[in-house]
Short mmCIF file of C-alpha atoms and ligand atoms in Angstrom, two decimals:
data_model
loop_
_atom_site.label_atom_id
_atom_site.label_comp_id
_atom_site.label_asym_id
_atom_site.label_seq_id
_atom_site.Cartn_x
_atom_site.Cartn_y
_atom_site.Cartn_z
CA MET A 1 -8.03 -4.34 -18.51
CA MET A 2 -10.74 -2.40 -16.67
CA CYS A 3 -10.15 0.63 -18.86
CA ALA A 4 -9.89 -1.46 -22.05
CA ALA A 5 -13.15 -3.30 -21.28
CA VAL A 6 -15.11 -0.13 -20.51
CA ALA A 7 -13.82 1.67 -23.62
CA ALA A 8 -14.36 -1.34 -25.88
CA GLN A 9 -17.89 -1.93 -24.61
CA ARG A 10 -18.63 1.69 -25.55
CA GLY A 11 -17.68 0.75 -29.09
CA ARG A 12 -14.10 2.01 -29.16
CA ARG A 13 -11.50 -0.15 -30.95
CA VAL A 14 -8.95 -1.10 -28.28
CA VAL A 15 -5.61 -2.84 -28.39
CA LEU A 16 -3.88 -3.75 -25.13
CA LEU A 17 -0.06 -3.99 -25.13
CA ASP A 18 1.92 -5.63 -22.30
CA HIS A 19 5.50 -6.84 -22.23
CA ALA A 20 4.74 -9.60 -19.72
CA THR A 21 4.29 -13.21 -20.75
CA ARG A 22 1.63 -13.83 -18.07
CA LEU A 23 -1.41 -11.63 -17.79
CA ALA A 24 -2.06 -9.54 -14.65
CA GLU A 25 0.65 -11.07 -12.50
CA LYS A 26 0.00 -8.63 -9.63
CA ILE A 27 -3.63 -9.69 -9.42
CA ARG A 28 -2.51 -13.32 -9.47
CA ILE A 29 -0.12 -12.94 -6.49
CA SER A 30 -2.29 -10.50 -4.56
CA GLY A 31 -3.98 -11.25 -1.27
CA GLY A 32 -2.02 -14.47 -0.83
CA GLY A 33 -3.51 -15.81 -4.12
CA ARG A 34 -7.09 -14.79 -3.25
CA CYS A 35 -6.94 -11.12 -4.37
CA ASN A 36 -8.17 -8.55 -1.89
CA PHE A 37 -10.02 -6.97 -4.81
CA THR A 38 -11.59 -3.99 -3.03
CA ASN A 39 -12.38 -2.46 0.33
CA ILE A 40 -16.02 -1.80 0.96
CA GLY A 41 -15.25 1.45 2.80
CA ALA A 42 -12.75 2.87 0.29
CA GLY A 43 -12.78 6.66 0.19
CA PRO A 44 -10.31 9.52 -0.34
CA ALA A 45 -9.13 9.33 3.31
CA ASN A 46 -7.56 5.93 2.57
CA PHE A 47 -5.15 7.30 -0.03
CA LEU A 48 -1.86 9.21 0.02
CA SER A 49 -1.17 11.86 -2.60
CA GLN A 50 0.23 15.36 -2.80
CA ASN A 51 -3.36 16.26 -3.63
CA PRO A 52 -5.53 14.05 -1.40
CA HIS A 53 -8.71 15.35 -3.09
CA PHE A 54 -7.71 14.26 -6.61
CA CYS A 55 -8.98 10.69 -6.27
CA ARG A 56 -12.43 11.74 -5.00
CA SER A 57 -14.15 12.10 -8.36
CA ALA A 58 -13.07 8.75 -9.87
CA LEU A 59 -13.68 6.87 -6.61
CA SER A 60 -17.19 8.28 -6.29
CA ARG A 61 -18.13 7.44 -9.87
CA TYR A 62 -16.89 3.83 -9.69
CA THR A 63 -17.35 2.55 -6.15
CA PRO A 64 -16.47 -0.71 -4.35
CA GLN A 65 -20.17 -1.64 -4.75
CA ASP A 66 -19.83 -1.24 -8.53
CA PHE A 67 -16.88 -3.61 -8.61
CA LEU A 68 -18.67 -6.02 -6.28
CA ALA A 69 -21.67 -6.00 -8.65
CA LEU A 70 -19.30 -7.09 -11.44
CA VAL A 71 -17.87 -9.84 -9.22
CA LYS A 72 -21.41 -11.04 -8.44
CA LYS A 73 -22.40 -10.89 -12.13
CA HIS A 74 -19.53 -13.28 -12.85
CA ARG A 75 -20.66 -15.53 -9.98
CA ILE A 76 -17.35 -15.29 -8.13
CA ALA A 77 -17.69 -16.33 -4.49
CA TRP A 78 -16.21 -13.79 -2.10
CA HIS A 79 -16.00 -12.96 1.60
CA GLU A 80 -15.18 -10.03 3.85
CA LYS A 81 -12.11 -10.67 5.96
CA HIS A 82 -11.03 -7.74 8.12
CA LYS A 83 -11.93 -4.06 8.16
CA GLY A 84 -13.98 -4.16 4.93
CA GLN A 85 -11.43 -6.15 2.91
CA LEU A 86 -13.11 -8.31 0.24
CA PHE A 87 -11.37 -11.46 -1.04
CA CYS A 88 -12.21 -14.25 -3.49
CA ASP A 89 -13.18 -17.47 -1.71
CA ASP A 90 -11.20 -19.51 -4.24
CA SER A 91 -8.57 -17.80 -6.37
CA SER A 92 -7.39 -14.46 -7.74
CA GLU A 93 -7.42 -16.18 -11.18
CA GLN A 94 -11.19 -15.61 -11.10
CA ILE A 95 -10.70 -11.82 -11.09
CA ILE A 96 -8.29 -12.12 -14.02
CA GLY A 97 -10.80 -14.35 -15.84
CA MET A 98 -13.57 -11.85 -15.14
CA LEU A 99 -11.60 -8.90 -16.54
CA ARG A 100 -10.54 -10.96 -19.54
CA ALA A 101 -14.18 -11.86 -20.22
CA GLU A 102 -15.21 -8.19 -19.93
CA CYS A 103 -12.49 -7.33 -22.47
CA ALA A 104 -13.68 -10.14 -24.77
CA ALA A 105 -17.25 -8.77 -24.57
CA GLY A 106 -15.93 -5.56 -26.14
CA GLU A 107 -13.59 -7.39 -28.57
CA VAL A 108 -10.41 -5.91 -27.13
CA SER A 109 -7.40 -7.21 -29.06
CA TRP A 110 -4.18 -8.16 -27.31
CA ARG A 111 -0.50 -8.00 -28.01
CA MET A 112 1.48 -9.80 -25.38
CA PRO A 113 4.27 -10.27 -24.78
CA CYS A 114 4.98 -7.10 -26.72
CA LYS A 115 7.93 -4.72 -26.47
CA VAL A 116 6.86 -1.10 -26.74
CA GLY A 117 9.33 1.16 -28.57
CA SER A 118 8.84 4.85 -29.19
CA ILE A 119 5.72 6.90 -28.65
CA GLU A 120 5.26 10.10 -30.67
CA LYS A 121 2.47 12.62 -31.01
CA SER A 122 1.06 12.45 -34.56
CA GLY A 123 -1.69 14.87 -35.66
CA THR A 124 -4.52 14.50 -33.16
CA GLY A 125 -3.29 11.14 -31.86
CA PHE A 126 -0.18 9.03 -31.29
CA HIS A 127 2.20 6.87 -33.29
CA ILE A 128 3.57 3.89 -31.37
CA THR A 129 6.30 1.56 -32.52
CA ALA A 130 5.76 -1.86 -31.02
CA GLU A 131 6.59 -5.48 -31.62
CA GLY A 132 4.09 -6.83 -34.15
CA GLY A 133 3.76 -3.54 -36.06
CA ASP A 134 3.29 0.18 -35.54
CA ILE A 135 0.03 1.53 -34.16
CA GLU A 136 -1.81 4.80 -34.81
CA CYS A 137 -4.33 5.71 -32.12
CA ASP A 138 -6.49 8.62 -31.02
CA SER A 139 -6.05 7.93 -27.30
CA LEU A 140 -3.22 6.34 -25.37
CA VAL A 141 -3.75 5.11 -21.80
CA ILE A 142 -0.67 4.38 -19.71
CA ALA A 143 -1.35 1.72 -17.07
CA THR A 144 2.16 0.41 -16.49
CA GLY A 145 2.02 0.51 -12.68
CA GLY A 146 4.88 1.43 -10.36
CA LEU A 147 8.35 0.09 -9.62
CA SER A 148 7.40 -2.53 -7.02
CA ILE A 149 8.47 -6.14 -7.59
CA PRO A 150 10.78 -5.70 -10.61
CA LYS A 151 11.14 -9.46 -10.98
CA ILE A 152 7.54 -9.73 -12.27
CA GLY A 153 7.95 -7.00 -14.84
CA ALA A 154 7.62 -3.60 -13.14
CA THR A 155 9.35 -0.84 -15.11
CA ASP A 156 9.55 2.95 -15.11
CA LEU A 157 7.95 3.22 -18.57
CA GLY A 158 5.00 5.27 -17.27
CA TYR A 159 7.30 7.83 -15.67
CA ARG A 160 9.49 8.01 -18.80
CA ILE A 161 6.45 8.67 -20.99
CA ALA A 162 5.29 11.38 -18.57
CA LYS A 163 8.72 13.04 -18.69
CA GLN A 164 8.82 12.79 -22.48
CA PHE A 165 5.61 14.85 -22.58
CA ASP A 166 6.93 17.31 -19.99
CA LEU A 167 4.66 16.19 -17.16
CA GLN A 168 5.84 16.54 -13.56
CA ILE A 169 6.58 13.43 -11.49
CA VAL A 170 6.34 13.17 -7.70
CA GLU A 171 9.51 11.27 -6.73
CA PRO A 172 8.58 7.56 -6.53
CA ARG A 173 9.46 5.57 -3.40
CA PRO A 174 8.53 2.16 -2.00
CA GLY A 175 5.31 1.92 0.06
CA LEU A 176 3.57 -0.85 2.03
CA VAL A 177 7.02 -2.23 2.76
CA PRO A 178 8.79 -3.80 5.79
CA LEU A 179 11.11 -1.40 7.66
CA THR A 180 14.69 -2.30 8.58
CA PHE A 181 16.64 -1.47 11.74
CA ASP A 182 20.25 -2.00 12.80
CA GLY A 183 22.88 -0.63 15.18
CA PRO A 184 23.47 -1.24 18.91
CA SER A 185 20.02 -0.04 20.03
CA TRP A 186 18.39 -2.74 17.89
CA GLU A 187 20.56 -5.66 19.05
CA ALA A 188 18.21 -6.70 21.87
CA PHE A 189 15.37 -7.12 19.35
CA VAL A 190 17.18 -9.25 16.74
CA PRO A 191 16.38 -12.55 18.54
CA LEU A 192 12.67 -11.65 18.61
CA ALA A 193 12.05 -12.55 14.94
CA GLY A 194 8.68 -14.26 14.60
CA ILE A 195 6.92 -12.49 17.50
CA ALA A 196 3.62 -10.83 16.51
CA LEU A 197 1.23 -8.62 18.49
CA GLU A 198 -1.43 -5.97 17.91
CA VAL A 199 -0.09 -2.43 18.34
CA GLU A 200 -0.86 1.18 17.56
CA VAL A 201 1.66 2.88 15.32
CA SER A 202 1.97 6.46 14.18
CA THR A 203 4.34 8.76 12.32
CA GLY A 204 4.49 12.12 10.58
CA GLY A 205 2.49 15.27 11.10
CA SER A 206 5.65 17.26 11.85
CA GLY A 207 6.73 20.41 10.02
CA LYS A 208 4.57 23.25 8.78
CA GLY A 209 2.62 24.16 5.67
CA LYS A 210 3.41 22.46 2.39
CA GLY A 211 6.45 20.55 3.71
CA LYS A 212 4.37 19.01 6.48
CA ALA A 213 4.53 15.20 6.41
CA GLN A 214 1.08 13.53 6.25
CA ARG A 215 0.29 11.89 9.61
CA GLY A 216 -0.42 8.16 9.66
CA HIS A 217 -2.00 6.28 12.57
CA PHE A 218 -3.00 2.60 12.53
CA ARG A 219 -3.99 -0.18 14.91
CA GLU A 220 -2.86 -3.45 13.35
CA ASP A 221 -0.55 -6.43 13.90
CA LEU A 222 3.21 -5.95 14.18
CA LEU A 223 5.73 -8.66 13.31
CA PHE A 224 9.39 -8.80 14.37
CA THR A 225 11.60 -10.06 11.52
CA HIS A 226 15.29 -10.89 11.17
CA ARG A 227 15.99 -7.48 9.63
CA GLY A 228 13.48 -5.28 11.46
CA LEU A 229 9.71 -4.92 11.61
CA SER A 230 6.88 -5.97 9.34
CA GLY A 231 3.20 -6.99 9.57
CA PRO A 232 0.20 -4.87 8.53
CA ALA A 233 0.95 -2.15 11.11
CA ILE A 234 4.40 -1.52 9.65
CA LEU A 235 3.36 -1.88 6.00
CA GLN A 236 0.66 0.75 6.59
CA ILE A 237 2.92 3.19 8.43
CA SER A 238 5.80 2.72 5.96
CA SER A 239 3.82 4.69 3.36
CA TYR A 240 3.72 7.70 5.71
CA TRP A 241 7.27 7.31 7.06
CA GLN A 242 9.94 9.82 5.99
CA PRO A 243 13.60 8.63 6.20
CA GLY A 244 15.39 9.94 9.29
CA THR A 245 12.18 10.37 11.31
CA PRO A 246 10.82 8.03 14.00
CA ILE A 247 7.79 5.79 14.07
CA VAL A 248 6.05 5.61 17.45
CA LEU A 249 4.71 2.26 18.69
CA ASP A 250 2.24 1.63 21.49
CA LEU A 251 2.78 -2.04 22.32
CA LEU A 252 -0.09 -2.14 24.84
CA PRO A 253 -2.69 0.31 23.51
CA GLU A 254 -5.34 -0.76 26.03
CA MET A 255 -3.21 0.06 29.04
CA ASP A 256 -1.31 2.93 30.68
CA VAL A 257 1.65 0.74 31.61
CA ALA A 258 3.36 3.20 34.00
CA GLU A 259 0.16 3.79 36.00
CA GLU A 260 -0.53 0.06 36.14
CA LEU A 261 3.00 -0.79 37.34
CA ILE A 262 2.99 1.96 39.98
CA SER A 263 -0.39 0.84 41.29
CA MET A 264 0.82 -2.79 41.54
CA LYS A 265 4.06 -1.96 43.36
CA THR A 266 2.88 -2.44 46.91
CA THR A 267 0.84 -5.60 46.32
CA VAL A 268 2.71 -7.61 43.67
CA ARG A 269 5.95 -9.30 44.68
CA LYS A 270 7.14 -10.32 41.20
CA GLN A 271 10.15 -9.70 39.01
CA LEU A 272 9.67 -7.06 36.29
CA GLY A 273 10.10 -9.60 33.47
CA ASN A 274 7.31 -11.77 34.91
CA VAL A 275 5.00 -8.81 35.41
CA LEU A 276 5.37 -7.65 31.79
CA ALA A 277 5.05 -11.23 30.52
CA GLN A 278 1.43 -11.20 31.73
CA TRP A 279 0.66 -8.68 28.97
CA LEU A 280 3.39 -9.12 26.34
CA PRO A 281 5.16 -12.15 24.81
CA ALA A 282 7.83 -13.09 27.42
CA ARG A 283 10.79 -12.77 25.01
CA LEU A 284 9.61 -9.32 23.96
CA ALA A 285 9.17 -8.27 27.61
CA ASP A 286 12.76 -9.28 28.38
CA GLY A 287 14.09 -7.65 25.19
CA LEU A 288 12.37 -4.36 26.05
CA LEU A 289 13.71 -4.43 29.61
CA VAL A 290 17.29 -5.10 28.47
CA ALA A 291 17.13 -2.48 25.70
CA ASN A 292 15.99 0.11 28.25
CA GLY A 293 18.62 -0.73 30.88
CA PHE A 294 16.41 -2.80 33.24
CA ALA A 295 17.33 -6.25 34.55
CA PRO A 296 14.41 -8.63 33.82
CA ASP A 297 14.88 -10.20 37.29
CA ALA A 298 14.71 -6.85 39.16
CA ARG A 299 11.75 -6.75 41.55
CA LEU A 300 8.87 -4.43 40.71
CA ALA A 301 8.60 -3.42 44.38
CA ASP A 302 12.18 -2.06 44.32
CA MET A 303 11.63 0.29 41.38
CA ALA A 304 11.30 4.06 41.79
CA ASP A 305 8.15 5.55 40.23
CA ALA A 306 10.27 7.67 37.87
CA LYS A 307 11.94 4.53 36.49
CA LEU A 308 8.56 2.84 36.02
CA ARG A 309 7.36 5.92 34.13
CA LYS A 310 10.39 5.59 31.84
CA LEU A 311 9.54 1.93 31.29
CA GLY A 312 5.90 2.82 30.63
CA ASP A 313 7.03 5.30 27.96
CA ALA A 314 9.23 2.64 26.36
CA ILE A 315 6.15 0.43 25.97
CA ASN A 316 3.34 2.94 25.29
CA ARG A 317 5.42 5.47 23.31
CA TRP A 318 8.34 3.55 21.79
CA ALA A 319 9.91 5.97 19.27
CA ILE A 320 12.36 4.30 16.89
CA VAL A 321 14.04 5.53 13.74
CA PRO A 322 14.13 2.89 10.97
CA THR A 323 17.43 2.56 9.11
CA GLY A 324 15.57 2.04 5.85
CA SER A 325 13.07 -0.24 4.13
CA GLU A 326 13.21 -3.52 2.23
CA GLY A 327 12.81 -1.48 -0.98
CA TYR A 328 11.01 -2.19 -4.24
CA LYS A 329 11.74 -5.91 -4.16
CA LYS A 330 9.33 -6.27 -1.22
CA ALA A 331 7.13 -3.15 -1.52
CA GLU A 332 3.48 -3.81 -2.39
CA VAL A 333 3.13 -0.39 -3.99
CA THR A 334 5.04 2.62 -5.27
CA LEU A 335 4.26 6.00 -3.74
CA GLY A 336 4.51 9.11 -5.92
CA GLY A 337 4.27 8.99 -9.72
CA VAL A 338 2.63 11.25 -12.29
CA ASP A 339 1.75 14.49 -10.49
CA THR A 340 -2.03 14.75 -10.20
CA ARG A 341 -1.86 18.46 -11.09
CA GLU A 342 -1.04 17.32 -14.63
CA LEU A 343 -4.24 15.25 -14.96
CA SER A 344 -7.99 15.80 -15.13
CA GLN A 345 -9.58 14.25 -12.05
CA GLN A 346 -12.70 13.40 -14.09
CA THR A 347 -10.99 11.60 -16.98
CA MET A 348 -7.31 11.02 -16.01
CA MET A 349 -6.27 12.77 -19.25
CA ALA A 350 -3.12 14.90 -19.20
CA ASN A 351 -4.19 18.56 -19.31
CA LYS A 352 -1.28 19.48 -21.62
CA VAL A 353 -1.51 16.45 -23.94
CA PRO A 354 -5.02 15.76 -25.27
CA GLY A 355 -5.53 12.00 -25.72
CA LEU A 356 -2.83 10.88 -23.26
CA TYR A 357 -4.13 9.26 -20.06
CA PHE A 358 -2.46 7.85 -16.92
CA ILE A 359 -4.29 5.46 -14.57
CA GLY A 360 -3.65 3.15 -11.62
CA GLU A 361 -0.41 3.01 -9.72
CA THR A 362 1.59 5.17 -12.17
CA VAL A 363 -0.36 8.15 -10.80
CA ASP A 364 0.54 9.84 -7.49
CA VAL A 365 -2.38 8.19 -5.68
CA THR A 366 -1.47 5.36 -3.31
CA GLY A 367 -3.89 3.39 -1.17
CA TRP A 368 -3.57 1.81 2.25
CA LEU A 369 -3.14 -1.92 2.60
CA GLY A 370 -6.50 -3.68 2.32
CA GLY A 371 -7.92 -3.60 -1.23
CA TYR A 372 -7.64 0.15 -1.72
CA ASN A 373 -4.99 0.01 -4.44
CA PHE A 374 -7.06 -2.25 -6.65
CA GLN A 375 -10.10 -0.01 -6.08
CA TRP A 376 -8.03 2.91 -7.34
CA ALA A 377 -6.90 0.88 -10.35
CA TRP A 378 -10.54 -0.05 -11.18
CA ALA A 379 -11.93 3.47 -10.55
CA SER A 380 -9.24 5.37 -12.45
CA GLY A 381 -9.40 2.78 -15.26
CA HIS A 382 -13.17 3.21 -15.44
CA ALA A 383 -12.84 7.02 -15.51
CA ALA A 384 -10.42 6.87 -18.46
CA GLY A 385 -12.42 4.10 -20.17
CA THR A 386 -15.54 6.26 -20.28
CA SER A 387 -13.58 9.20 -21.72
CA VAL A 388 -11.22 7.85 -24.42
C1 LIG B 1 2.66 -8.84 -3.62
C2 LIG B 1 1.58 -7.82 -3.87
C3 LIG B 1 0.31 -8.03 -3.36
C4 LIG B 1 -0.69 -7.06 -3.55
N1 LIG B 1 -1.92 -7.31 -3.04
C5 LIG B 1 -2.91 -6.39 -3.20
C6 LIG B 1 -4.23 -6.65 -2.74
O1 LIG B 1 -4.54 -7.75 -2.25
N2 LIG B 1 -5.15 -5.65 -2.87
C7 LIG B 1 -4.86 -4.45 -3.47
O2 LIG B 1 -5.73 -3.59 -3.56
N3 LIG B 1 -3.64 -4.21 -3.97
C8 LIG B 1 -2.66 -5.15 -3.86
N4 LIG B 1 -1.41 -4.90 -4.39
C9 LIG B 1 -1.20 -3.65 -5.15
C10 LIG B 1 -1.81 -3.82 -6.57
O3 LIG B 1 -1.38 -5.04 -7.11
C11 LIG B 1 -1.41 -2.68 -7.49
O4 LIG B 1 -1.63 -1.44 -6.87
C12 LIG B 1 -2.21 -2.76 -8.81
O5 LIG B 1 -1.92 -3.98 -9.46
C13 LIG B 1 -1.88 -1.58 -9.72
O6 LIG B 1 -2.53 -1.79 -10.93
P1 LIG B 1 -1.96 -1.12 -12.27
O7 LIG B 1 -2.84 -1.63 -13.36
O8 LIG B 1 -1.78 0.32 -12.09
O9 LIG B 1 -0.48 -1.73 -12.45
P2 LIG B 1 0.04 -3.25 -12.51
O10 LIG B 1 -0.98 -4.19 -11.97
O11 LIG B 1 1.38 -3.22 -11.91
O12 LIG B 1 0.13 -3.53 -14.07
C14 LIG B 1 1.09 -2.89 -14.86
C15 LIG B 1 1.22 -3.67 -16.15
O13 LIG B 1 2.08 -2.94 -17.01
C16 LIG B 1 3.00 -3.82 -17.61
N5 LIG B 1 4.24 -3.10 -17.93
C17 LIG B 1 5.10 -2.53 -17.06
N6 LIG B 1 6.13 -1.99 -17.71
C18 LIG B 1 5.92 -2.22 -19.04
C19 LIG B 1 6.66 -1.92 -20.22
N7 LIG B 1 7.84 -1.27 -20.16
N8 LIG B 1 6.14 -2.31 -21.40
C20 LIG B 1 4.96 -2.98 -21.47
N9 LIG B 1 4.23 -3.30 -20.38
C21 LIG B 1 4.71 -2.92 -19.18
C22 LIG B 1 3.22 -4.92 -16.57
O14 LIG B 1 3.67 -6.13 -17.20
C23 LIG B 1 1.85 -5.05 -15.95
O15 LIG B 1 1.06 -6.04 -16.56
C24 LIG B 1 -0.41 -5.86 -4.24
C25 LIG B 1 0.86 -5.67 -4.78
C26 LIG B 1 1.85 -6.64 -4.61
C27 LIG B 1 3.20 -6.39 -5.23
#
């Protein structure tokens, strides 16, 4: 819609095709129904891509302030929540209404729900077979998103079109997704579902050269679930996590737990479980002790320093290997997609196929949690909309 509105307001004739029955379902369900529509600090460092510089041009030419100006123009009340995240005060429907009005201002026409059939190159443009009649067009913009949340209409159409035109794809995988754990080492944590706390989490950065995994590091809330871990800390780190590798949690980032326990040994006559429960939820403290071979009722004063160092590591540097993730049915985004080397960073047009554009989540540019993915959708849509 952003791309369609910009192109149409430049005087281009635009038709928007979508197979969904309801418009912009992802905007509707986003941000708990209030749409975290941008992040005021959004910049290239907040995005994952095989080419982290690719997004720079589009993001700098259509900034969070530009989108905010549009929100203000439409008199939508908004507020900043956390770390630059901007939300509607009332409803994400207002963002949908705003984009629809911008499309109407340019007389964009709509076909929805509309099944798209074949797409062929024809002369200088494209021939599309679609429900409601074939279409001839000069430019074709693919904005079909990723694979996340198939039940509201996500498909692989964007990737199939890219392959049809011989464009490389970076293997898609779920991002911003809860991680799952099982096996004997996880048993002590299963009863902890519902516990939440602020942590630091990191992963990646191992390997050398091109194969080196991007390093992620976040300080956010962690949530224990029935199947593993979730909460913003885990959603963020999941996008950086590579299967088979650990994530490292610091459950008490303000404190060197081993040093603290050793310094308390001679003066505090408490059981270990009670000592840790001063700083951590009591059930988590007990779970951590059991999982690391400590009896929660053992007395701190009886512990050797080496054992307390081991316990400190288990709390400040807890390295665990997830079994997997909750997959596309729960993922907020899809990592990977159309390889940015195939596209112009100024216009989003495919270098090899004049007139064919890819924008938004179909492209191998994926934002952090916190309004970054919409900002990429707006910015890349704007870039293509000014070029078609
Ligand atoms: C639960 C949830 C909450 C989110 N919350 C936020 C948030 O608060 N802030 C944020 O920045 N990001 C959020 N995101 C991510 C954000 O929604 C997406 O990154 C963004 O919508 C991508 O925009 P897009 O236009 O590229 O694709 P989409 O918004 O996914 O739109 C793709 C469109 O293509 C259509 N389509 C797909 N396949 C076909 C086909 N075969 N034929 C015809 N049409 C097709 C779909 O019906 C859809 O309308 C959230 C995602 C989820 C799942």
